[in-house]
Amino acid sequence: STVGWAFWGNDTSGNWNYTGIQSFVVNNSAPNVSSVVLNSTNISTNDSNQNLTGYITTTDIDSDLVYNITDWRVNGSSWNVLNMPFDSDSNSTNTSDYSTYRNDGNITGGVYNASCNSGYDGSGCYEFDGVMHGIVLGDSPDLEIGTNDQTACAWIRHPTSQQDSYSGVFYGSIYGRGHLTEDDGFGIYLYNDVPTVGISNEGGDEYIIKSNVDTKDGLWHHVCASADRDVNMSIYVDGIKKNTTNISSLDGFNLWESTNILIGSRDHSSGAAFDFKGQIDQVQVWNKTLSSEQILELYNGSRTKLVSNETTAGNLYSMCVTPDDLSDVGSTVCSSNVTVEAVIIYDTTVP
């Protein structure tokens, strides 16, 4: 912030003068994480029936509100393949991925809003005008669904509709690549203002399910889509599963495509972009199927809890935290590892 001052003086004869305005800039200090402690619900067992919860202590000498960017790690690598909170390091050129995979995004016209009061935390987001603008994540092998399962989530707000000039439908791409029936692809988008998920291969297999929830109400909504390749694909809105369908016919297919993966737009062979009009925040992607319990935790704003359904015996878990006061980002601090143990089943049969 800038501090300014000026001095005025006068004498008993009515003469006066002043110095002119002087000023100096008080620089903001980045926040600091002093500790991150990770515990299981029952620390005496640490088994795979227990939730993991992180406890964070932060300080900010400017007394700013601090938003903690969390990144869960499994055996040293990020649980997410994309963890994009649109923090204060974001700008009109790029935005950072806080996973260890570093799939940073290049901005092609989205406008960064540092305080768009998104979802639950009031941090920054990107605003899109629906005209060929998006965040380009490239053709990263980390983000390829390939033969993997995948889950993608984002917070969205769209007070108005955007009619696609190619199809006439009110489309809005949230995350993904490709156009269903024409390319290999997986992604979340709006179809006539209803969050929808689709997955397809070029061989003609396609599955599309709608949430049947009209989110064009000017409010923030949390949208998630998960694809369990040998079972089902599901879509969630505000933590609740709204629809599901069997996609087992795609199990084993490599849904690789050479086009870009984008946020807020779509890159595919037909030339249509299906551009999103509104605001998008907190985009996260996992190369796994998240449980319904974990998706509900994400909707409720819990970034510090990993439910027991997401843990596996023998793995090492940690949580890394980067503090952000919406002006500067501090240094990342990680917890110690917690090893999840196998559940011990006791034989209570009377001999």
XYZ file of N, CA, C and O in Angstrom, residues 164-316:
612
model
N -23.552 -21.648 -28.680
C -22.440 -22.002 -29.543
C -22.809 -21.762 -30.998
O -23.846 -22.223 -31.480
N -21.946 -21.028 -31.708
C -22.242 -20.675 -33.097
C -22.173 -21.885 -34.020
O -22.766 -21.891 -35.097
N -21.460 -22.917 -33.607
C -21.306 -24.106 -34.447
C -22.552 -24.985 -34.417
O -23.008 -25.494 -35.435
N -23.130 -25.159 -33.225
C -24.226 -26.109 -33.072
C -25.566 -25.469 -32.749
O -26.605 -26.088 -32.934
N -25.548 -24.241 -32.245
C -26.778 -23.600 -31.816
C -27.197 -23.968 -30.410
O -28.133 -23.408 -29.861
N -26.497 -24.928 -29.810
C -26.803 -25.349 -28.449
C -26.099 -24.414 -27.471
O -25.048 -23.851 -27.765
N -26.666 -24.245 -26.287
C -26.043 -23.425 -25.263
C -24.996 -24.266 -24.536
O -25.268 -24.923 -23.532
N -23.793 -24.267 -25.106
C -22.667 -25.033 -24.582
C -21.781 -24.150 -23.702
O -21.789 -22.930 -23.810
N -20.957 -24.796 -22.909
C -19.898 -24.104 -22.177
C -18.927 -25.107 -21.627
O -19.229 -25.825 -20.667
N -17.738 -25.225 -22.214
C -16.769 -26.230 -21.781
C -16.106 -25.795 -20.477
O -15.611 -24.669 -20.359
N -16.076 -26.694 -19.504
C -15.445 -26.419 -18.217
C -14.021 -26.960 -18.204
O -13.066 -26.241 -17.924
N -13.875 -28.253 -18.504
C -12.555 -28.874 -18.579
C -12.621 -30.040 -19.543
O -13.594 -30.801 -19.566
N -11.573 -30.187 -20.363
C -11.494 -31.377 -21.196
C -10.906 -31.113 -22.563
O -10.300 -30.079 -22.816
N -11.114 -32.077 -23.437
C -10.621 -31.979 -24.803
C -11.524 -32.789 -25.703
O -12.278 -33.660 -25.271
N -11.441 -32.478 -26.968
C -12.153 -33.261 -27.966
C -13.636 -32.977 -28.025
O -14.234 -32.395 -27.139
N -14.247 -33.380 -29.120
C -15.691 -33.285 -29.302
C -16.235 -34.698 -29.392
O -15.774 -35.504 -30.199
N -17.174 -35.007 -28.548
C -17.694 -36.361 -28.495
C -18.246 -36.760 -29.853
O -18.859 -35.970 -30.556
N -18.024 -38.000 -30.215
C -18.330 -38.664 -31.486
C -17.286 -38.368 -32.553
O -17.281 -39.028 -33.578
N -16.400 -37.379 -32.353
C -15.399 -37.067 -33.365
C -13.979 -37.353 -32.901
O -13.103 -37.618 -33.707
N -13.725 -37.248 -31.605
C -12.372 -37.401 -31.071
C -12.406 -38.290 -29.837
O -13.447 -38.489 -29.212
N -11.214 -38.807 -29.462
C -11.068 -39.382 -28.134
C -11.167 -38.239 -27.140
O -10.497 -37.214 -27.299
N -11.986 -38.389 -26.113
C -12.103 -37.277 -25.181
C -12.841 -37.624 -23.908
O -13.587 -38.599 -23.828
N -12.581 -36.804 -22.903
C -13.288 -36.872 -21.625
C -13.343 -35.454 -21.098
O -12.344 -34.730 -21.124
N -14.494 -35.030 -20.631
C -14.553 -33.683 -20.091
C -15.912 -33.324 -19.528
O -16.909 -34.017 -19.730
N -15.924 -32.196 -18.803
C -17.146 -31.643 -18.220
C -17.515 -30.386 -18.999
O -16.652 -29.579 -19.340
N -18.787 -30.224 -19.252
C -19.238 -29.033 -19.955
C -20.693 -28.763 -19.609
O -21.372 -29.575 -18.966
N -21.165 -27.585 -20.015
C -22.577 -27.254 -19.868
C -23.288 -27.577 -21.174
O -22.794 -27.268 -22.254
N -24.441 -28.188 -21.063
C -25.300 -28.430 -22.222
C -26.653 -27.835 -21.880
O -27.361 -28.333 -21.012
N -26.980 -26.721 -22.558
C -28.197 -25.972 -22.226
C -28.268 -25.690 -20.722
O -29.293 -25.899 -20.066
N -27.117 -25.211 -20.200
C -26.984 -24.740 -18.814
C -26.996 -25.856 -17.784
O -27.074 -25.589 -16.580
N -26.897 -27.114 -18.205
C -26.905 -28.255 -17.302
C -25.513 -28.898 -17.308
O -25.022 -29.286 -18.378
N -24.831 -29.019 -16.153
C -23.534 -29.713 -16.121
C -23.658 -31.135 -16.663
O -24.554 -31.893 -16.272
N -22.737 -31.463 -17.572
C -22.788 -32.707 -18.330
C -21.375 -33.273 -18.428
O -20.403 -32.521 -18.461
N -21.268 -34.599 -18.477
C -19.962 -35.219 -18.668
C -20.052 -36.169 -19.855
O -21.085 -36.816 -20.072
N -18.973 -36.218 -20.629
C -18.934 -37.117 -21.775
C -17.589 -37.789 -21.907
O -16.556 -37.248 -21.514
N -17.619 -39.002 -22.441
C -16.393 -39.738 -22.737
C -16.635 -40.491 -24.035
O -17.742 -40.970 -24.294
N -15.610 -40.548 -24.887
C -15.806 -41.213 -26.179
C -14.472 -41.635 -26.759
O -13.405 -41.182 -26.333
N -14.540 -42.510 -27.780
C -13.370 -42.801 -28.598
C -13.734 -42.602 -30.062
O -14.903 -42.479 -30.424
N -12.700 -42.532 -30.888
C -12.942 -42.274 -32.304
C -13.635 -43.436 -33.000
O -14.120 -43.294 -34.114
N -13.695 -44.583 -32.316
C -14.363 -45.730 -32.895
C -15.875 -45.651 -32.846
O -16.561 -46.528 -33.368
N -16.386 -44.581 -32.211
C -17.823 -44.383 -32.205
C -18.514 -44.676 -30.897
O -19.710 -44.432 -30.743
N -17.771 -45.203 -29.910
C -18.369 -45.411 -28.590
C -18.419 -44.069 -27.867
O -17.395 -43.404 -27.724
N -19.579 -43.687 -27.393
C -19.696 -42.441 -26.653
C -20.736 -42.594 -25.555
O -21.725 -43.299 -25.703
N -20.456 -41.939 -24.443
C -21.378 -41.933 -23.314
C -21.486 -40.501 -22.814
O -20.464 -39.856 -22.546
N -22.685 -40.014 -22.699
C -22.941 -38.659 -22.232
C -24.037 -38.733 -21.172
O -25.086 -39.340 -21.410
N -23.789 -38.150 -20.024
C -24.827 -38.078 -19.012
C -24.942 -36.651 -18.494
O -23.943 -35.955 -18.320
N -26.179 -36.236 -18.245
C -26.468 -34.895 -17.753
C -26.852 -34.972 -16.279
O -27.435 -35.960 -15.824
N -26.538 -33.887 -15.586
C -26.876 -33.831 -14.162
C -28.341 -33.479 -13.931
O -28.869 -33.699 -12.837
N -28.978 -32.893 -14.967
C -30.367 -32.427 -14.855
C -30.536 -31.356 -13.784
O -31.608 -31.219 -13.189
N -29.455 -30.591 -13.555
C -29.493 -29.458 -12.641
C -29.132 -28.208 -13.427
O -28.029 -28.104 -13.971
N -30.050 -27.245 -13.524
C -29.781 -25.983 -14.210
C -29.004 -25.087 -13.249
O -29.526 -24.655 -12.222
N -27.732 -24.833 -13.579
C -26.875 -24.045 -12.695
C -26.791 -22.576 -13.115
O -25.967 -21.831 -12.580
N -27.627 -22.152 -14.044
C -27.605 -20.752 -14.485
C -28.429 -19.899 -13.525
O -29.482 -19.376 -13.871
N -27.926 -19.767 -12.303
C -28.644 -19.001 -11.291
C -27.796 -17.913 -10.656
O -28.206 -17.282 -9.681
N -26.585 -17.692 -11.194
C -25.711 -16.662 -10.646
C -24.982 -17.072 -9.383
O -24.248 -16.269 -8.805
N -25.161 -18.323 -8.941
C -24.501 -18.819 -7.741
C -23.334 -19.730 -8.119
O -23.266 -20.247 -9.228
N -22.424 -19.929 -7.170
C -21.311 -20.839 -7.387
C -21.763 -22.273 -7.168
O -22.500 -22.566 -6.222
N -21.315 -23.172 -8.045
C -21.635 -24.593 -7.944
C -20.368 -25.417 -8.127
O -19.514 -25.085 -8.955
N -20.276 -26.492 -7.361
C -19.152 -27.410 -7.475
C -19.571 -28.577 -8.364
O -20.585 -29.233 -8.105
N -18.815 -28.808 -9.434
C -19.147 -29.845 -10.415
C -17.993 -30.832 -10.511
O -16.830 -30.429 -10.641
N -18.306 -32.117 -10.419
C -17.302 -33.167 -10.552
C -17.800 -34.250 -11.496
O -19.007 -34.547 -11.535
N -16.878 -34.839 -12.243
C -17.192 -35.984 -13.093
C -16.129 -37.041 -12.869
O -14.939 -36.728 -12.783
N -16.552 -38.288 -12.759
C -15.602 -39.381 -12.565
C -15.876 -40.479 -13.571
O -17.035 -40.763 -13.903
N -14.799 -41.084 -14.089
C -14.904 -42.177 -15.053
C -14.122 -43.371 -14.530
O -12.891 -43.352 -14.493
N -14.844 -44.388 -14.074
C -14.264 -45.662 -13.671
C -14.424 -46.595 -14.867
O -15.504 -47.126 -15.112
N -13.356 -46.786 -15.619
C -13.446 -47.312 -16.975
C -14.086 -48.698 -17.071
O -14.717 -49.022 -18.077
N -13.911 -49.538 -16.050
C -14.479 -50.878 -16.147
C -15.846 -50.978 -15.465
O -16.432 -52.053 -15.396
N -16.368 -49.812 -14.992
C -17.678 -49.830 -14.337
C -18.527 -48.659 -14.842
O -19.163 -48.742 -15.884
N -18.498 -47.545 -14.095
C -19.436 -46.455 -14.352
C -18.761 -45.107 -14.527
O -17.641 -44.885 -14.064
N -19.484 -44.187 -15.169
C -19.147 -42.770 -15.191
C -20.265 -42.035 -14.459
O -21.449 -42.340 -14.642
N -19.879 -41.052 -13.611
C -20.862 -40.351 -12.792
C -20.620 -38.858 -12.843
O -19.495 -38.403 -13.097
N -21.675 -38.095 -12.563
C -21.552 -36.647 -12.461
C -22.170 -36.191 -11.151
O -23.215 -36.702 -10.716
N -21.472 -35.243 -10.497
C -21.879 -34.701 -9.201
C -22.061 -33.189 -9.326
O -21.283 -32.514 -10.001
N -23.076 -32.663 -8.639
C -23.257 -31.220 -8.514
C -23.449 -30.902 -7.040
O -24.316 -31.494 -6.375
N -22.601 -30.013 -6.522
C -22.649 -29.602 -5.121
C -22.613 -30.802 -4.175
O -23.388 -30.913 -3.218
N -21.706 -31.723 -4.485
C -21.432 -32.844 -3.610
C -22.371 -34.026 -3.731
O -22.169 -35.041 -3.064
N -23.388 -33.925 -4.586
C -24.392 -34.982 -4.701
C -24.303 -35.637 -6.077
O -24.273 -34.944 -7.105
N -24.253 -36.987 -6.093
C -24.255 -37.693 -7.374
C -25.624 -37.529 -8.035
O -26.648 -37.873 -7.455
N -25.605 -37.014 -9.275
C -26.856 -36.722 -9.972
C -27.191 -37.723 -11.065
O -28.353 -37.843 -11.459
N -26.185 -38.411 -11.590
C -26.451 -39.358 -12.666
C -25.242 -40.278 -12.828
O -24.116 -39.905 -12.484
N -25.490 -41.465 -13.364
C -24.404 -42.416 -13.598
C -24.785 -43.336 -14.745
O -25.973 -43.530 -15.025
N -23.778 -43.872 -15.443
C -24.030 -44.820 -16.524
C -22.852 -45.769 -16.649
O -21.720 -45.431 -16.272
N -23.092 -46.947 -17.163
C -22.041 -47.935 -17.338
C -21.210 -47.623 -18.571
O -21.749 -47.361 -19.648
N -19.872 -47.633 -18.428
C -18.976 -47.347 -19.557
C -17.962 -48.473 -19.740
O -16.878 -48.252 -20.292
N -18.293 -49.664 -19.301
C -17.325 -50.756 -19.319
C -16.854 -51.125 -20.719
O -15.791 -51.731 -20.880
N -17.614 -50.753 -21.760
C -17.173 -51.064 -23.124
C -15.911 -50.290 -23.504
O -15.226 -50.646 -24.471
N -15.579 -49.221 -22.750
C -14.377 -48.440 -23.027
C -13.168 -48.923 -22.231
O -12.077 -48.378 -22.374
N -13.360 -49.915 -21.387
C -12.250 -50.429 -20.599
C -11.164 -50.987 -21.521
O -11.440 -51.789 -22.415
N -9.936 -50.523 -21.335
C -8.816 -50.988 -22.147
C -8.525 -50.123 -23.351
O -7.428 -50.187 -23.909
N -9.476 -49.270 -23.789
C -9.214 -48.372 -24.900
C -8.261 -47.266 -24.456
O -8.397 -46.710 -23.364
N -7.309 -46.918 -25.316
C -6.410 -45.807 -25.044
C -7.015 -44.544 -25.646
O -6.964 -44.331 -26.856
N -7.598 -43.704 -24.793
C -8.268 -42.493 -25.268
C -7.269 -41.335 -25.356
O -7.489 -40.255 -24.809
N -6.203 -41.582 -26.068
C -5.191 -40.539 -26.260
C -5.545 -39.701 -27.485
O -6.020 -40.203 -28.505
N -5.308 -38.394 -27.390
C -5.583 -37.473 -28.501
C -4.494 -36.410 -28.506
O -3.970 -36.028 -27.453
N -4.122 -35.922 -29.663
C -3.001 -34.970 -29.765
C -3.433 -33.518 -29.596
O -2.597 -32.625 -29.595
N -4.726 -33.251 -29.467
C -5.179 -31.875 -29.291
C -4.982 -31.419 -27.848
O -4.761 -32.220 -26.947
N -5.074 -30.099 -27.642
C -4.843 -29.524 -26.321
C -5.978 -29.846 -25.355
O -7.144 -29.951 -25.745
N -5.618 -29.961 -24.093
C -6.585 -29.984 -23.006
C -6.744 -28.545 -22.526
O -5.761 -27.830 -22.346
N -7.989 -28.115 -22.335
C -8.245 -26.726 -21.978
C -9.234 -26.604 -20.824
O -10.021 -27.517 -20.560
N -9.193 -25.447 -20.185
C -10.197 -25.022 -19.220
C -10.951 -23.853 -19.846
O -10.343 -22.908 -20.343
N -12.282 -23.929 -19.868
C -13.093 -22.833 -20.382
C -13.305 -22.842 -21.871
O -13.998 -21.970 -22.408
N -12.751 -23.813 -22.582
C -12.916 -23.913 -24.028
C -12.619 -25.355 -24.424
O -12.390 -26.214 -23.571
N -12.619 -25.620 -25.732
C -12.396 -26.981 -26.198
C -11.669 -26.927 -27.539
O -11.966 -26.084 -28.381
N -10.715 -27.809 -27.721
C -9.926 -27.869 -28.945
C -10.186 -29.217 -29.603
O -9.871 -30.255 -29.036
N -10.799 -29.211 -30.778
C -11.080 -30.489 -31.433
C -11.225 -30.288 -32.935
O -11.185 -29.186 -33.466
N -11.413 -31.392 -33.644
C -11.283 -31.398 -35.091
C -12.382 -30.657 -35.825
O -12.197 -30.222 -36.958
N -13.560 -30.490 -35.223
C -14.651 -29.842 -35.955
C -14.497 -28.334 -36.028
O -15.139 -27.674 -36.839
N -13.666 -27.761 -35.148
C -13.439 -26.328 -35.168
C -14.267 -25.555 -34.172
O -13.971 -24.402 -33.870
N -15.321 -26.134 -33.614
C -16.112 -25.448 -32.606
C -15.364 -25.437 -31.283
O -14.593 -26.331 -30.984
N -15.597 -24.388 -30.484
C -14.850 -24.242 -29.242
C -15.692 -24.478 -27.997
O -15.160 -24.761 -26.947
N -17.005 -24.347 -28.115
C -17.893 -24.546 -26.964
C -17.438 -23.694 -25.779
O -17.261 -24.184 -24.666
N -17.244 -22.406 -26.009
C -16.627 -21.540 -25.008
C -17.544 -21.279 -23.820
O -18.743 -21.052 -23.972
N -16.932 -21.277 -22.644
C -17.644 -21.030 -21.395
C -17.794 -19.530 -21.186
O -16.874 -18.759 -21.445
N -18.952 -19.115 -20.679
C -19.188 -17.709 -20.345
C -19.535 -17.623 -18.866
O -20.599 -18.089 -18.441
N -18.616 -17.085 -18.101
C -18.806 -17.015 -16.660
C -17.479 -17.125 -15.950
O -16.437 -16.732 -16.484
N -17.488 -17.670 -14.729
C -16.291 -17.755 -13.903
C -16.006 -19.221 -13.545
O -16.929 -20.002 -13.313
N -14.717 -19.562 -13.514
C -14.272 -20.903 -13.152
C -13.165 -20.780 -12.112
O -12.297 -19.900 -12.204
N -13.190 -21.674 -11.132
C -12.172 -21.663 -10.079
C -11.886 -23.091 -9.621
O -12.668 -24.014 -9.876
N -10.741 -23.254 -8.948
C -10.386 -24.489 -8.259
C -10.519 -25.737 -9.147
O -11.276 -26.664 -8.840
N -9.783 -25.771 -10.245
C -9.836 -26.925 -11.145
C -8.855 -27.985 -10.653
O -7.669 -27.708 -10.448
N -9.365 -29.199 -10.457
C -8.537 -30.300 -9.981
C -8.830 -31.557 -10.797
O -9.976 -31.809 -11.162
N -7.767 -32.341 -11.053
C -7.897 -33.577 -11.826
C -7.085 -34.665 -11.138
O -5.972 -34.416 -10.656
N -7.648 -35.872 -11.102
C -6.993 -37.051 -10.549
C -7.044 -38.177 -11.577
O -8.069 -38.350 -12.251
N -5.990 -38.946 -11.693
C -6.020 -40.138 -12.549
C -6.501 -41.342 -11.737
O -5.843 -42.385 -11.643
N -7.649 -41.175 -11.150
C -8.302 -42.197 -10.348
C -9.765 -41.786 -10.175
O -10.129 -40.643 -10.465
N -10.573 -42.695 -9.685
C -11.966 -42.392 -9.400
C -12.097 -42.019 -7.932
O -11.831 -42.838 -7.053
N -12.486 -40.779 -7.668
C -12.693 -40.373 -6.284
C -13.978 -40.979 -5.736
O -14.966 -41.151 -6.461
N -13.965 -41.244 -4.444
C -15.167 -41.746 -3.788
C -16.189 -40.629 -3.625
O -15.849 -39.433 -3.597
N -17.451 -41.006 -3.487
C -18.510 -40.019 -3.245
C -18.245 -39.250 -1.959
O -18.534 -38.044 -1.861
N -17.669 -39.923 -0.958
C -17.385 -39.273 0.322
C -16.335 -38.168 0.166
O -16.453 -37.096 0.762
N -15.303 -38.424 -0.665
C -14.267 -37.405 -0.859
C -14.798 -36.236 -1.663
O -14.474 -35.074 -1.397
N -15.635 -36.505 -2.652
C -16.220 -35.422 -3.447
C -17.099 -34.536 -2.570
O -17.099 -33.299 -2.709
N -17.827 -35.132 -1.637
C -18.636 -34.336 -0.706
C -17.742 -33.476 0.181
O -18.070 -32.314 0.467
N -16.607 -34.010 0.615
C -15.655 -33.219 1.405
C -15.155 -32.015 0.610
O -15.039 -30.905 1.143
N -14.851 -32.220 -0.671
C -14.379 -31.114 -1.515
C -15.447 -30.034 -1.642
O -15.154 -28.835 -1.570
N -16.691 -30.459 -1.842
C -17.783 -29.478 -1.940
C -17.929 -28.691 -0.642
O -18.159 -27.476 -0.661
N -17.787 -29.355 0.482
C -17.930 -28.696 1.779
C -16.723 -27.841 2.147
O -16.685 -27.262 3.236
N -15.751 -27.760 1.257
C -14.625 -26.867 1.467
C -13.473 -27.460 2.229
O -12.534 -26.744 2.597
N -13.511 -28.766 2.492
C -12.436 -29.385 3.253
C -11.283 -29.754 2.335
O -11.379 -30.693 1.549
N -10.193 -29.003 2.463
C -8.988 -29.317 1.698
C -7.964 -30.053 2.552
O -6.893 -30.390 2.081
N -8.315 -30.271 3.829
C -7.352 -30.834 4.763
C -7.734 -32.229 5.254
O -7.117 -32.742 6.174
N -8.767 -32.823 4.648
C -9.161 -34.177 5.053
C -9.118 -35.117 3.860
O -9.656 -34.828 2.802
N -8.494 -36.274 4.061
C -8.493 -37.362 3.092
C -9.259 -38.508 3.736
O -8.835 -39.045 4.763
N -10.414 -38.853 3.154
C -11.247 -39.877 3.785
C -10.615 -41.248 3.615
O -9.794 -41.474 2.719
N -11.023 -42.164 4.475
C -10.380 -43.480 4.513
C -10.519 -44.240 3.198
O -9.646 -45.050 2.846
N -11.591 -43.978 2.433
C -11.783 -44.650 1.134
C -10.650 -44.361 0.160
O -10.458 -45.095 -0.806
N -9.911 -43.268 0.388
C -8.864 -42.849 -0.545
C -7.474 -43.334 -0.143
O -6.502 -43.046 -0.834
N -7.360 -44.035 0.979
C -6.047 -44.480 1.434
C -5.845 -45.971 1.174
O -6.801 -46.739 1.103
N -4.587 -46.357 1.034
C -4.218 -47.752 0.775
C -3.113 -48.156 1.738
O -2.131 -47.407 1.920
N -3.262 -49.307 2.335
C -2.257 -49.792 3.280
C -0.892 -49.906 2.610
O -0.774 -50.364 1.477
N 0.131 -49.455 3.320
C 1.504 -49.515 2.821
C 1.985 -48.228 2.194
O 3.196 -48.047 2.017
N 1.063 -47.315 1.841
C 1.462 -46.050 1.217
C 1.844 -45.002 2.268
O 1.340 -45.021 3.398
N 2.730 -44.090 1.849
C 3.115 -42.949 2.681
C 2.330 -41.730 2.236
O 2.317 -41.385 1.042
